[in-house]
Short mmCIF file of C-alpha atoms in Angstrom, two decimals:
data_model
loop_
_atom_site.label_atom_id
_atom_site.label_comp_id
_atom_site.label_asym_id
_atom_site.label_seq_id
_atom_site.Cartn_x
_atom_site.Cartn_y
_atom_site.Cartn_z
CA UNK A 30 133.78 -71.72 -14.97
CA UNK A 31 135.76 -68.78 -16.29
CA UNK A 32 134.63 -66.63 -19.17
CA UNK A 33 135.97 -67.28 -22.64
CA UNK A 34 138.03 -64.42 -24.05
CA UNK A 35 136.62 -62.50 -27.02
CA UNK A 36 136.27 -64.16 -30.40
CA UNK A 37 138.05 -67.17 -31.90
CA UNK A 38 140.56 -64.97 -33.77
CA UNK A 39 142.14 -63.55 -30.62
CA UNK A 40 145.90 -64.04 -30.44
CA UNK A 41 146.93 -65.41 -27.03
CA UNK A 42 150.70 -65.52 -27.47
CA UNK A 43 153.46 -64.92 -29.99
CA UNK A 44 157.01 -66.30 -30.15
CA UNK A 45 159.36 -65.11 -32.91
CA UNK A 46 156.43 -64.28 -35.17
CA UNK A 47 154.53 -67.55 -34.62
CA UNK A 48 151.10 -66.91 -33.11
CA UNK A 49 148.81 -68.95 -30.88
CA UNK A 50 145.09 -68.24 -31.27
CA UNK A 51 142.16 -69.09 -29.06
CA UNK A 52 140.73 -71.29 -31.79
CA UNK A 53 143.90 -73.42 -31.80
CA UNK A 54 143.85 -73.73 -28.02
CA UNK A 55 140.20 -74.79 -27.93
CA UNK A 56 140.96 -77.49 -30.47
CA UNK A 57 143.77 -78.91 -28.34
CA UNK A 58 142.29 -78.78 -24.82
CA UNK A 59 140.10 -81.80 -23.89
CA UNK A 60 136.47 -80.80 -23.47
CA UNK A 61 136.15 -81.95 -19.86
CA UNK A 62 139.24 -79.92 -18.87
CA UNK A 63 137.94 -76.81 -20.63
CA UNK A 64 134.50 -77.11 -19.06
CA UNK A 65 135.95 -77.37 -15.57
CA UNK A 66 137.79 -74.04 -15.80
CA UNK A 67 138.20 -72.52 -19.25
CA UNK A 68 140.46 -69.61 -18.28
CA UNK A 69 142.83 -71.74 -16.21
CA UNK A 70 143.08 -74.37 -18.94
CA UNK A 71 143.80 -71.69 -21.57
CA UNK A 72 146.50 -70.09 -19.43
CA UNK A 73 148.12 -73.48 -18.70
CA UNK A 74 148.15 -74.41 -22.39
CA UNK A 75 149.59 -71.00 -23.32
CA UNK A 76 152.50 -71.48 -20.90
CA UNK A 77 153.13 -74.94 -22.32
CA UNK A 78 153.00 -73.62 -25.89
CA UNK A 79 155.34 -70.68 -25.25
CA UNK A 80 157.91 -72.91 -23.54
CA UNK A 81 157.73 -75.40 -26.38
CA UNK A 82 158.23 -72.72 -29.03
CA UNK A 83 161.22 -71.30 -27.20
CA UNK A 84 162.80 -74.76 -26.98
CA UNK A 85 162.00 -75.47 -30.61
CA UNK A 86 163.53 -72.19 -31.73
CA UNK A 87 166.72 -72.94 -29.78
CA UNK A 88 166.92 -76.46 -31.29
CA UNK A 89 166.70 -74.96 -34.76
CA UNK A 90 169.27 -72.27 -33.92
CA UNK A 91 171.67 -75.08 -33.02
CA UNK A 92 170.84 -76.80 -36.35
CA UNK A 93 169.69 -79.95 -34.58
CA UNK A 94 167.12 -80.45 -37.33
CA UNK A 95 170.02 -80.92 -39.77
CA UNK A 96 171.66 -83.68 -37.74
CA UNK A 97 171.55 -86.95 -39.74
CA UNK A 98 170.48 -89.15 -36.84
CA UNK A 99 167.79 -86.70 -35.75
CA UNK A 100 166.54 -86.37 -39.34
CA UNK A 101 166.28 -90.15 -39.49
CA UNK A 102 164.21 -90.20 -36.29
CA UNK A 103 161.98 -87.40 -37.61
CA UNK A 104 161.39 -89.31 -40.84
CA UNK A 105 160.57 -92.48 -38.92
CA UNK A 106 158.14 -90.55 -36.72
CA UNK A 107 156.44 -89.11 -39.81
CA UNK A 108 156.17 -92.58 -41.33
CA UNK A 109 154.72 -93.99 -38.09
CA UNK A 110 152.12 -91.21 -37.91
CA UNK A 111 151.04 -91.71 -41.53
CA UNK A 112 150.86 -95.50 -41.12
CA UNK A 113 148.84 -95.17 -37.91
CA UNK A 114 146.48 -92.72 -39.62
CA UNK A 115 145.90 -95.18 -42.45
CA UNK A 116 145.17 -98.05 -40.05
CA UNK A 117 142.89 -95.82 -37.98
CA UNK A 118 140.93 -95.12 -41.17
CA UNK A 119 140.48 -98.85 -41.78
CA UNK A 120 139.54 -99.38 -38.13
CA UNK A 121 136.93 -96.64 -38.37
CA UNK A 122 135.34 -98.32 -41.36
CA UNK A 123 134.81 -101.45 -39.25
CA UNK A 124 133.51 -99.35 -36.34
CA UNK A 125 131.06 -97.55 -38.62
CA UNK A 126 129.70 -100.89 -39.83
CA UNK A 127 129.43 -102.10 -36.23
CA UNK A 128 128.24 -105.48 -34.98
CA UNK A 129 124.53 -106.22 -35.11
CA UNK A 130 122.61 -107.69 -32.18
CA UNK A 131 121.80 -110.68 -34.35
CA UNK A 132 125.49 -111.34 -35.00
CA UNK A 133 126.18 -111.22 -31.26
CA UNK A 134 123.25 -113.51 -30.49
CA UNK A 135 124.36 -116.00 -33.14
CA UNK A 136 127.87 -116.04 -31.71
CA UNK A 137 126.53 -116.73 -28.23
CA UNK A 138 124.35 -119.58 -29.41
CA UNK A 139 127.19 -121.13 -31.43
CA UNK A 140 129.74 -120.83 -28.62
CA UNK A 141 127.70 -121.37 -25.46
CA UNK A 142 130.38 -123.61 -23.98
CA UNK A 143 132.67 -120.57 -23.81
CA UNK A 144 130.22 -118.77 -21.53
CA UNK A 145 130.03 -120.79 -18.33
CA UNK A 146 129.93 -119.15 -14.91
CA UNK A 147 133.07 -119.85 -12.91
CA UNK A 148 131.37 -118.99 -9.62
CA UNK A 149 127.91 -118.41 -8.19
CA UNK A 150 126.19 -115.19 -9.27
CA UNK A 151 123.42 -113.45 -7.37
CA UNK A 152 120.85 -110.78 -8.05
CA UNK A 153 119.90 -108.88 -4.92
CA UNK A 154 118.43 -105.69 -3.52
CA UNK A 155 120.47 -103.44 -1.28
CA UNK A 156 118.72 -100.82 0.83
CA UNK A 157 120.70 -97.99 2.41
CA UNK A 158 118.86 -95.47 4.60
CA UNK A 159 119.80 -92.60 6.86
CA UNK A 160 117.83 -93.82 9.89
CA UNK A 161 116.88 -97.11 11.55
CA UNK A 162 113.21 -96.15 11.28
CA UNK A 163 113.46 -95.65 7.52
CA UNK A 164 115.23 -99.00 7.15
CA UNK A 165 112.60 -100.83 9.22
CA UNK A 166 109.79 -99.17 7.26
CA UNK A 167 111.44 -100.16 3.98
CA UNK A 168 111.84 -103.74 5.14
CA UNK A 169 108.21 -103.93 6.26
CA UNK A 170 107.01 -102.47 2.96
CA UNK A 171 108.87 -105.16 1.01
CA UNK A 172 107.42 -107.88 3.22
CA UNK A 173 103.93 -106.50 2.51
CA UNK A 174 104.60 -106.91 -1.22
CA UNK A 175 105.32 -103.32 -2.19
CA UNK A 176 107.43 -102.96 -5.33
CA UNK A 177 111.18 -102.42 -4.98
CA UNK A 178 110.98 -99.29 -7.13
CA UNK A 179 108.43 -97.69 -4.79
CA UNK A 180 110.32 -98.69 -1.66
CA UNK A 181 113.68 -97.52 -3.03
CA UNK A 182 112.27 -94.18 -4.17
CA UNK A 183 110.74 -93.60 -0.76
CA UNK A 184 113.52 -94.74 1.59
CA UNK A 185 116.88 -95.20 -0.18
CA UNK A 186 119.62 -92.58 0.04
CA UNK A 187 120.30 -93.24 -3.68
CA UNK A 188 117.15 -94.65 -5.34
CA UNK A 189 118.50 -94.70 -8.90
CA UNK A 190 121.56 -96.77 -7.99
CA UNK A 191 119.55 -99.10 -5.75
CA UNK A 192 117.08 -99.81 -8.56
CA UNK A 193 119.73 -100.17 -11.28
CA UNK A 194 121.97 -102.50 -9.26
CA UNK A 195 119.04 -104.74 -8.37
CA UNK A 196 118.56 -105.65 -12.06
CA UNK A 197 122.07 -107.10 -12.48
CA UNK A 198 123.72 -110.36 -11.48
CA UNK A 199 126.95 -110.10 -9.48
CA UNK A 200 129.68 -112.64 -8.73
CA UNK A 201 129.19 -113.75 -5.14
CA UNK A 202 132.84 -112.90 -4.43
CA UNK A 203 132.26 -109.21 -5.23
CA UNK A 204 128.55 -108.73 -4.43
CA UNK A 205 128.14 -105.84 -1.95
CA UNK A 206 131.88 -106.08 -1.31
CA UNK A 207 132.05 -102.43 -0.23
CA UNK A 208 129.84 -103.29 2.76
CA UNK A 209 131.31 -106.11 4.82
CA UNK A 210 128.19 -107.16 6.73
CA UNK A 211 126.02 -107.22 3.59
CA UNK A 212 128.72 -109.14 1.70
CA UNK A 213 128.75 -111.76 4.46
CA UNK A 214 124.96 -112.14 4.58
CA UNK A 215 124.40 -112.77 0.86
CA UNK A 216 125.84 -116.33 0.78
CA UNK A 217 123.81 -117.22 3.88
CA UNK A 218 120.26 -116.02 3.18
CA UNK A 219 117.74 -117.79 0.92
CA UNK A 220 115.89 -116.42 -2.10
CA UNK A 221 113.41 -113.62 -1.12
CA UNK A 222 114.88 -113.62 2.40
CA UNK A 223 115.84 -110.24 3.88
CA UNK A 224 118.94 -109.87 6.04
CA UNK A 225 118.96 -108.23 9.46
CA UNK A 226 119.52 -104.46 9.42
CA UNK A 227 123.14 -103.50 10.03
CA UNK A 228 124.89 -100.17 10.60
CA UNK A 229 127.92 -99.28 8.47
CA UNK A 230 129.52 -95.85 8.10
CA UNK A 231 126.65 -94.22 9.97
CA UNK A 232 123.99 -95.59 7.59
CA UNK A 233 121.54 -98.49 7.87
CA UNK A 234 121.66 -101.43 5.46
CA UNK A 235 119.88 -104.62 4.55
CA UNK A 236 119.92 -106.90 1.51
CA UNK A 237 117.31 -109.15 -0.05
CA UNK A 238 118.38 -112.06 -2.25
CA UNK A 239 116.30 -112.31 -5.43
CA UNK A 240 117.93 -114.88 -7.72
CA UNK A 241 120.89 -117.23 -7.86
CA UNK A 242 122.84 -118.71 -10.77
CA UNK A 243 125.20 -121.50 -9.84
CA UNK A 244 128.77 -122.18 -10.90
CA UNK A 245 128.82 -124.06 -14.19
CA UNK A 246 125.55 -122.57 -15.47
CA UNK A 247 125.23 -120.42 -18.58
CA UNK A 248 124.64 -116.68 -18.13
CA UNK A 249 121.72 -114.96 -19.80
CA UNK A 250 122.51 -113.41 -23.17
CA UNK A 251 121.97 -109.86 -21.91
CA UNK A 252 124.77 -110.34 -19.35
CA UNK A 253 127.36 -110.92 -22.02
CA UNK A 254 125.86 -109.23 -25.09
CA UNK A 255 127.90 -106.02 -24.82
CA UNK A 256 131.09 -108.01 -24.21
CA UNK A 257 130.42 -110.18 -27.26
CA UNK A 258 129.76 -107.17 -29.49
CA UNK A 259 132.98 -105.48 -28.32
CA UNK A 260 135.02 -108.63 -28.91
CA UNK A 261 133.48 -109.22 -32.34
CA UNK A 262 134.22 -105.62 -33.30
CA UNK A 263 137.88 -106.02 -32.29
CA UNK A 264 138.06 -109.22 -34.33
CA UNK A 265 136.40 -107.50 -37.28
CA UNK A 266 138.96 -104.69 -37.13
CA UNK A 267 141.78 -107.24 -37.03
CA UNK A 268 140.39 -109.08 -40.04
CA UNK A 269 139.87 -105.83 -41.95
CA UNK A 270 143.45 -104.76 -41.29
CA UNK A 271 144.80 -108.17 -42.31
CA UNK A 272 142.80 -108.16 -45.57
CA UNK A 273 143.76 -104.54 -46.28
CA UNK A 274 147.46 -105.21 -45.81
CA UNK A 275 147.29 -108.33 -47.96
CA UNK A 276 145.54 -106.48 -50.79
CA UNK A 277 148.09 -103.67 -50.67
CA UNK A 278 150.96 -106.13 -50.74
CA UNK A 279 149.55 -108.15 -53.64
CA UNK A 280 148.89 -104.96 -55.57
CA UNK A 281 152.43 -103.71 -54.99
CA UNK A 282 153.81 -107.12 -55.91
CA UNK A 283 151.82 -107.26 -59.18
CA UNK A 284 153.18 -103.81 -60.06
CA UNK A 285 156.74 -105.05 -59.44
CA UNK A 286 157.10 -102.56 -56.58
CA UNK A 287 158.34 -105.20 -54.11
CA UNK A 288 161.57 -107.15 -54.37
CA UNK A 289 162.70 -109.55 -51.65
CA UNK A 290 166.26 -110.76 -51.09
CA UNK A 291 167.47 -113.89 -49.38
CA UNK A 292 168.29 -113.06 -45.76
CA UNK A 293 171.11 -115.64 -45.81
CA UNK A 294 172.57 -114.28 -49.06
CA UNK A 295 171.84 -110.54 -49.25
CA UNK A 296 171.65 -109.31 -52.81
CA UNK A 297 170.18 -112.55 -54.16
CA UNK A 298 166.46 -112.50 -54.85
CA UNK A 299 164.21 -115.06 -53.21
CA UNK A 300 160.74 -116.47 -53.84
CA UNK A 301 160.14 -117.37 -50.21
CA UNK A 302 156.57 -116.68 -49.02
CA UNK A 303 156.02 -113.47 -47.12
CA UNK A 304 154.34 -113.33 -43.71
CA UNK A 305 152.17 -110.23 -44.13
CA UNK A 306 151.56 -109.96 -40.41
CA UNK A 307 155.25 -109.28 -39.74
CA UNK A 308 156.83 -108.18 -43.01
CA UNK A 309 154.47 -105.43 -44.16
CA UNK A 310 152.47 -102.65 -42.51
CA UNK A 311 152.25 -103.20 -38.80
CA UNK A 312 149.18 -102.14 -36.81
CA UNK A 313 149.85 -99.60 -34.06
#
């Protein structure tokens, strides 16, 4: 990674008196881009900024900012940004409150019929080794009753992934789908059974089936807990926005700040009900 220039007050570029500082650049560049190569990312942003300022200066020289249609678009863009900022603030309030584990558990229990497996799911162990000897030794160790964690740490090319993946259930249609022979063995072997060792991409593989959940069964709560919490948070944000818009509208209406006219007879007032989802602030 390149070295960061001087202090945060350094000026990196100047166009017609407008200056770009390092502090401004660091605020704009995504962290992962900056970490990869700070100097290159700063130089790239500086080029982009200089070109933009030159174009902006030329647009102003041609008085494009005084054009009525362009001014209308600029005003609409400003309104959209302010509206989006307001809704983001309301969204953040819901995110800060979050969804408790208890709320997610209650939802699962009250809507279990919505969570039914549409295909068989399996939990399995997948061993990948560099040599046939290591694969055979790993298989023998499992048959002697050694723990999967010990065997994976000793023989697997990627112990952490092997251990983590073995704790999850996978749809049978996608289980070990990156390895054709292992994918084909899983529907055929029985629980605790270990497949024959196969060679794929120069490495040695076998799988051991540990548990099966059939189509039509209910998944365990921990399979779907994160999904439920995410969905409930989205729904909470939607409800918050709906309530917020309604309160704003009713407040404006009580202050006589809103006047509706009949769409069939413009100019004539109407008492028709208002659909707040479509006729007031719209979520972006």
